[in-house]
Coordinates of C-alpha atoms in Angstrom, one line a residue:
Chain A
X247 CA 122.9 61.3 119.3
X248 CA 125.5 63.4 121.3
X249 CA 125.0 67.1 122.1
X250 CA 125.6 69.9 119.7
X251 CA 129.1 71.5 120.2
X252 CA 129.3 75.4 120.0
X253 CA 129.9 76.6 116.6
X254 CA 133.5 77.4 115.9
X255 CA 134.2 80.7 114.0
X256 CA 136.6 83.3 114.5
X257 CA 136.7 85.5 116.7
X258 CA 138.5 88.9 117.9
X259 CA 140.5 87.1 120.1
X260 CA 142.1 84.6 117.6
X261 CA 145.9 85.0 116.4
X262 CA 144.9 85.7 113.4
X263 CA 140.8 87.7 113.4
X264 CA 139.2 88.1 110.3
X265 CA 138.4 91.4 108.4
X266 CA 134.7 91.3 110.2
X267 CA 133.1 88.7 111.5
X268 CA 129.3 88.4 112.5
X269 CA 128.1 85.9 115.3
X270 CA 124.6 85.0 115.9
X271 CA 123.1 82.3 117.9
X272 CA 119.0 82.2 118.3
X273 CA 115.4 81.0 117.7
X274 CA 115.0 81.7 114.2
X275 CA 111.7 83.4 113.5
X276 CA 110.3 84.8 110.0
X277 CA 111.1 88.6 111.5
X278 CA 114.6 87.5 112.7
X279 CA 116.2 85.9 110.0
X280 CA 114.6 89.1 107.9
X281 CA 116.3 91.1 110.5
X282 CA 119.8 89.5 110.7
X283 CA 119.7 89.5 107.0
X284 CA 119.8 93.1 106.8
X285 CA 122.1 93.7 109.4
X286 CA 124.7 91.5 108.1
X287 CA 124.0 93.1 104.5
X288 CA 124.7 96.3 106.4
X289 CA 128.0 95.7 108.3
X290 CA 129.1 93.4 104.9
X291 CA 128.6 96.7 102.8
X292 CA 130.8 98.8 105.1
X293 CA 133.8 96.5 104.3
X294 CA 132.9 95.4 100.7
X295 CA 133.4 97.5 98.0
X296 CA 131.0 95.1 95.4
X297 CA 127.6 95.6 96.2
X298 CA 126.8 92.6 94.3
X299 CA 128.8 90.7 96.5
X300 CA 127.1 91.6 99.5
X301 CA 123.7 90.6 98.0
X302 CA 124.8 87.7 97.2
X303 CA 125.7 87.1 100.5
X304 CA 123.1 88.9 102.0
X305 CA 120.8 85.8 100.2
X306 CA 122.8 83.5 101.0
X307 CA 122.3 84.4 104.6
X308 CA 118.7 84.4 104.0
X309 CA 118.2 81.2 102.4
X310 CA 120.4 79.2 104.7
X311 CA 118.9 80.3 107.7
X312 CA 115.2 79.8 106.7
X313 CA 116.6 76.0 106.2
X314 CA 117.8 75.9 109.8
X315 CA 114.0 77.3 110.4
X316 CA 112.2 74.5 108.9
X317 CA 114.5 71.8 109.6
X318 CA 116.0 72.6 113.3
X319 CA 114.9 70.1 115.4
X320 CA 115.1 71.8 118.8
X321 CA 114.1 75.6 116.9
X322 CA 117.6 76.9 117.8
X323 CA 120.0 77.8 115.1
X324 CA 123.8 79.4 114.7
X325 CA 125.2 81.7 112.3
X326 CA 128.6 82.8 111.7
X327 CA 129.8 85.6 109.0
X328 CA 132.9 86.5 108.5
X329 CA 135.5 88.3 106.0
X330 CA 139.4 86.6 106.2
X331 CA 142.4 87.3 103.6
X332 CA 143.4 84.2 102.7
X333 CA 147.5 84.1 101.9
X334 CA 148.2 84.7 98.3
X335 CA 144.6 84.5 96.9
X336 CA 142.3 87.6 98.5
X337 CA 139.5 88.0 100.7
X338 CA 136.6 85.5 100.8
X339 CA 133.6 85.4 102.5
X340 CA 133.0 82.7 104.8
X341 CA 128.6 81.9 106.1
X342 CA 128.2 79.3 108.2
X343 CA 125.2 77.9 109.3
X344 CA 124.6 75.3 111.9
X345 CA 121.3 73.2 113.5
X346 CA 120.0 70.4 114.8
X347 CA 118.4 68.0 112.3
X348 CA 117.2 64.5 112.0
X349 CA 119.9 61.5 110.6
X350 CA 117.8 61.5 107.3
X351 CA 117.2 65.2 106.8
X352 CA 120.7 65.5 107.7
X353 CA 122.0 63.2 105.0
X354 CA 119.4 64.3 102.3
X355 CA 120.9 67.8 102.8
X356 CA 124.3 66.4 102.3
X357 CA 123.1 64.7 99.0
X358 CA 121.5 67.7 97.3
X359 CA 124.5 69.9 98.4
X360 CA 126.7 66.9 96.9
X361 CA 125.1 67.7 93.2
X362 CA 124.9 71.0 94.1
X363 CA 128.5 71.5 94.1
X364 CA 129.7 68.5 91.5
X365 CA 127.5 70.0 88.5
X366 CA 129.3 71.5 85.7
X367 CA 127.0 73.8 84.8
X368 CA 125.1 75.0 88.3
X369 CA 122.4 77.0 86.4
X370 CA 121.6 74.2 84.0
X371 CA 121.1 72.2 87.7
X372 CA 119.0 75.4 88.7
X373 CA 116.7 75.7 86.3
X374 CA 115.5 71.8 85.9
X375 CA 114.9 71.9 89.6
X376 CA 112.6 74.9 88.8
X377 CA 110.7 72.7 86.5
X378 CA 110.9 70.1 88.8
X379 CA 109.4 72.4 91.7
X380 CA 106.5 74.0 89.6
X381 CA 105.0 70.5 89.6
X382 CA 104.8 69.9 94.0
X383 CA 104.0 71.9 96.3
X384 CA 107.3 73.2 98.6
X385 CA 110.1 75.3 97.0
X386 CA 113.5 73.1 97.3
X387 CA 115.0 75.9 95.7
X388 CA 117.0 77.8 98.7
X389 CA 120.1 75.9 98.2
X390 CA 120.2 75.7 94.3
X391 CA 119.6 79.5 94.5
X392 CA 122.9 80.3 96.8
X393 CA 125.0 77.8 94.1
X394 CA 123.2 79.2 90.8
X395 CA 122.5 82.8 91.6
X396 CA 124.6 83.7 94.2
X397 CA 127.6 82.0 92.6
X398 CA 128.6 80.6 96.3
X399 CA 130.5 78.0 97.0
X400 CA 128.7 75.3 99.4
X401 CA 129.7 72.3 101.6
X402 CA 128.2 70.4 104.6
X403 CA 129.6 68.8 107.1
X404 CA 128.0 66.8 110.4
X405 CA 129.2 67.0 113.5
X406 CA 126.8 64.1 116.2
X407 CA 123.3 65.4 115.5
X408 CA 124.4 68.8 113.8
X409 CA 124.1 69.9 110.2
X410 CA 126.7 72.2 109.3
X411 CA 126.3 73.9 106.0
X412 CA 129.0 76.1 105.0
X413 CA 128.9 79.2 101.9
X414 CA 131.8 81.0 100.4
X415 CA 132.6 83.0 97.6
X416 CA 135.9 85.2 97.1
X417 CA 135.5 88.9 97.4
X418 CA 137.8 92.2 96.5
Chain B
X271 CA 85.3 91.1 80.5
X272 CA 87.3 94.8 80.4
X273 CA 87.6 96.1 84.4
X274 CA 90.4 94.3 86.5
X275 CA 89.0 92.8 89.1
X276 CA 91.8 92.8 92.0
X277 CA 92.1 94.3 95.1
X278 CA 95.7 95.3 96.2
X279 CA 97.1 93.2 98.9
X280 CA 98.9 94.9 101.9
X281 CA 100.7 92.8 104.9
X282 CA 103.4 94.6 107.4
X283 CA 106.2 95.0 105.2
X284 CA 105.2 93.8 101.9
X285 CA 102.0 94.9 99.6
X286 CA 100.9 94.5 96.3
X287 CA 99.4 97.1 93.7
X288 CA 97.3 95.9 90.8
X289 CA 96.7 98.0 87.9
X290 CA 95.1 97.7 84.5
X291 CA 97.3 100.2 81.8
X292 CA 96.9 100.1 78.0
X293 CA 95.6 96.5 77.8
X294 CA 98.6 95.6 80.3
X295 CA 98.4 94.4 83.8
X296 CA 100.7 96.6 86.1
X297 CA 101.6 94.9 90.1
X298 CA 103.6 97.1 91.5
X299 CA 105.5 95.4 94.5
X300 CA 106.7 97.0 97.8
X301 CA 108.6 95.8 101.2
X302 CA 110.6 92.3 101.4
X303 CA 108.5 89.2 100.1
X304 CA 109.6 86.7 102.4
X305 CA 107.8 83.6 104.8
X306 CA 105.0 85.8 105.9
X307 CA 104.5 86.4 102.2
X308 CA 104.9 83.2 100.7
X309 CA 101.0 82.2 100.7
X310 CA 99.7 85.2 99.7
X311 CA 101.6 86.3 96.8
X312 CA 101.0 82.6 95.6
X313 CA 97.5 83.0 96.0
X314 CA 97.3 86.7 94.3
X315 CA 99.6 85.5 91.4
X316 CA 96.8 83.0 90.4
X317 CA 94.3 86.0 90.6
X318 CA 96.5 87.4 88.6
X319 CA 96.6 84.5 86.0
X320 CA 93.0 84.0 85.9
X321 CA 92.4 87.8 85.5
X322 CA 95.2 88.3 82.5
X323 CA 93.6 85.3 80.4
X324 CA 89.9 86.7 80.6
X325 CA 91.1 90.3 79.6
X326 CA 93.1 88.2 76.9
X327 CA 96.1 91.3 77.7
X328 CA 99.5 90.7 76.2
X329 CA 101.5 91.4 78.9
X330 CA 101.4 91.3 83.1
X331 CA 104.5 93.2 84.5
X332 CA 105.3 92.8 87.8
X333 CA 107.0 96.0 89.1
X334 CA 109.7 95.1 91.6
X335 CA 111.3 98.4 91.4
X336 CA 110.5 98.9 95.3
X337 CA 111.1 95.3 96.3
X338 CA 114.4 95.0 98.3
X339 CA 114.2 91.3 98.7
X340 CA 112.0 87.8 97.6
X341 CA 113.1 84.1 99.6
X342 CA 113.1 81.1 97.6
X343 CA 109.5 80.3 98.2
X344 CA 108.1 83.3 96.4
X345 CA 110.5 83.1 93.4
X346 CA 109.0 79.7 93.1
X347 CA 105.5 81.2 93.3
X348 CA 106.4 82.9 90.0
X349 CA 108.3 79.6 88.3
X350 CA 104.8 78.0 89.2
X351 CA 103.4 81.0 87.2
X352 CA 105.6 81.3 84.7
X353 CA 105.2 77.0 84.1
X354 CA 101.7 77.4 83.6
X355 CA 102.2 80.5 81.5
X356 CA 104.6 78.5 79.3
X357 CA 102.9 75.5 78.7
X358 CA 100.1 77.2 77.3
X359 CA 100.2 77.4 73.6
X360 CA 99.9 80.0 72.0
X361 CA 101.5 81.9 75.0
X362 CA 98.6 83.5 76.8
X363 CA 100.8 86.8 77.8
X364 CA 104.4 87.8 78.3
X365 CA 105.8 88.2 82.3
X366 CA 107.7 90.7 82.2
X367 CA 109.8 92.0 85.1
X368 CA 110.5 95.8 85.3
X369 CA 113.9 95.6 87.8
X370 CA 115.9 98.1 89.6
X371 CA 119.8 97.8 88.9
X372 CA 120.7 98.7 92.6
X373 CA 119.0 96.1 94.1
X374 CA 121.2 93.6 93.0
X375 CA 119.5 90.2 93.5
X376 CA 117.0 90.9 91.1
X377 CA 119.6 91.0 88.5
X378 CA 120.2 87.0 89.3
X379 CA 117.5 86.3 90.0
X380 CA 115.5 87.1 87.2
X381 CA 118.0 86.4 84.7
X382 CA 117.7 83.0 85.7
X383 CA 113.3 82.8 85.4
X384 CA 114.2 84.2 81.8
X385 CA 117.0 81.5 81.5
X386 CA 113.7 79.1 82.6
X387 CA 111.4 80.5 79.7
X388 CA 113.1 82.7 77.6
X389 CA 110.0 83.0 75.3
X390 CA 107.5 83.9 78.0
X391 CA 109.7 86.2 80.1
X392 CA 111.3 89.5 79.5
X393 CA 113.1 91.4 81.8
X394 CA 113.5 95.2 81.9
X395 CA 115.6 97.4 84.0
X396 CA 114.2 101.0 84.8
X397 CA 116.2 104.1 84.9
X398 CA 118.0 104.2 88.4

């Protein structure tokens, strides 16, 4: 497996920079994705006027880096945020989250993301996955919660021994 | 059976208020319930189970007014309740969730536990 390039994401240097972009490379830890969460709900409500969009992404942000927690293989983990206009069709939203992760976790994540984003009806997809989890122990719920609850939409991508998972939903 | 037997349960940045009102169980929440929480709200919601079927109440509400946020792991500590709590028949007890409008993922979120057992839970938003 080949080293982990740098995540790309904008930056205030680029030709053309986004509205606001958050950057973040680190050891996740319970206190620091709890942290980062609110300070990225905090800079994301000082350029979005929906509140509800900014919790949305403010979960999003939460549930995707508590998956590079548990399944990071060297406990490091990068996240980028960031707000672009996109010509003709508005703002969106961009959360990106990158880690390390093993072949087969890598291409189970890829699966479930897959379904996630192919089902007609997301919450239909939700809510039997609910049922499903009540029965095992474990949750399995993080990712079904960003495409059912927060309305995002989700993609993965792998890049040598990286999982990339990316999040977007339009915004005003 | 008539006293409720539970303690509250207080961690840094999330605790948990137990309260026995009019033949309804009352838990008020406060803080952020995430990873640190995970194991102990799943543990207290099965206190919480066990107490609301031998005081045979109607109702447990679970106050989230005060609760800015909840990871995946603890909503499913409540789909495990509200599972049991549905598959019991006659329903032992409704769960409902009294929300606050301005935190906005509880909206979502508990829209979709209601869309999971519409006949077992009931959400109510308080005055903001």
């Amino acid at each position: 497996m080949s080293a982990a390039e740098p995540l790309h994401a904008p930056t205030p240097g680029d030709s053309r920079p986004p509205d606001s972009a958050i950057r973040v490379s680190f050891r996740p830890t319970a206190m620091l994705i709890s942290s980062t969460r609110r300070f990225s709900a905090d800079v994301l409500a000082s350029v979005l006027p929906d509140p509800d969009c900014t919790s949305r992404v403010a979960l999003t942000i939460h549930e995707l880096l508590e998956n590079t927690f548990k399944y990071s293989t060297d406990g490091q983990a990068e996240l980028a945020v960031w707000v672009e206009n996109v010509d003709g069709r508005g703002r969106r939203v961009q959360v990106v989250a990158r880690n390390r992760a093993t072949r087969e976790q890598a291409e189970d994540l890829g699966r479930r993301i897959l379904a996630l984003s192919e089902a007609t009806n997301p919450m239909e997809l939700y809510v039997s996955m609910m049922r499903e989890s009540a029965q095992r122990s474990g949750s399995g719920l993080g990712l079904a919660r960003i495409r059912a609850e927060a309305e995002m939409d989700l993609s993965c991508a792998l890049e040598g021994d990286a999982v990339i998972v990316s999040a977007s939903t339009a915004a005003e | 059976m008539t006293h409720l037997d539970l303690t509250p349960l207080v961690r840094e940045g999330f605790a948990l208020k137990p309260n026995l009102d009019d033949g309804t169980i009352v838990v008020q929440f406060t803080g952020n319930a995430d990873m640190d929480a995970v194991d102990p709200l799943g543990a207290y919601l099965k206190l919480v189970h066990r107490s609301a079927v031998d005081l045979k109440v109607s109702r447990v509400s679970f106050d989230l007014s005060t609760l800015y946020f909840m990871n995946s792991s603890c909503f499913k500590a409540f789909v495990s309740l509200i599972d049991i709590v549905s598959r019991t028949d006659p329903r032992a007890y409704a769960v409902c969730f009294l929300t606050n409008p301005r935190i906005h993922w509880q909206r979502r979120s508990l829209e979709a536990l209601r869309y999971l057992a519409p006949k077992v839970v009931e959400v109510q938003p308080l005055p903001s």
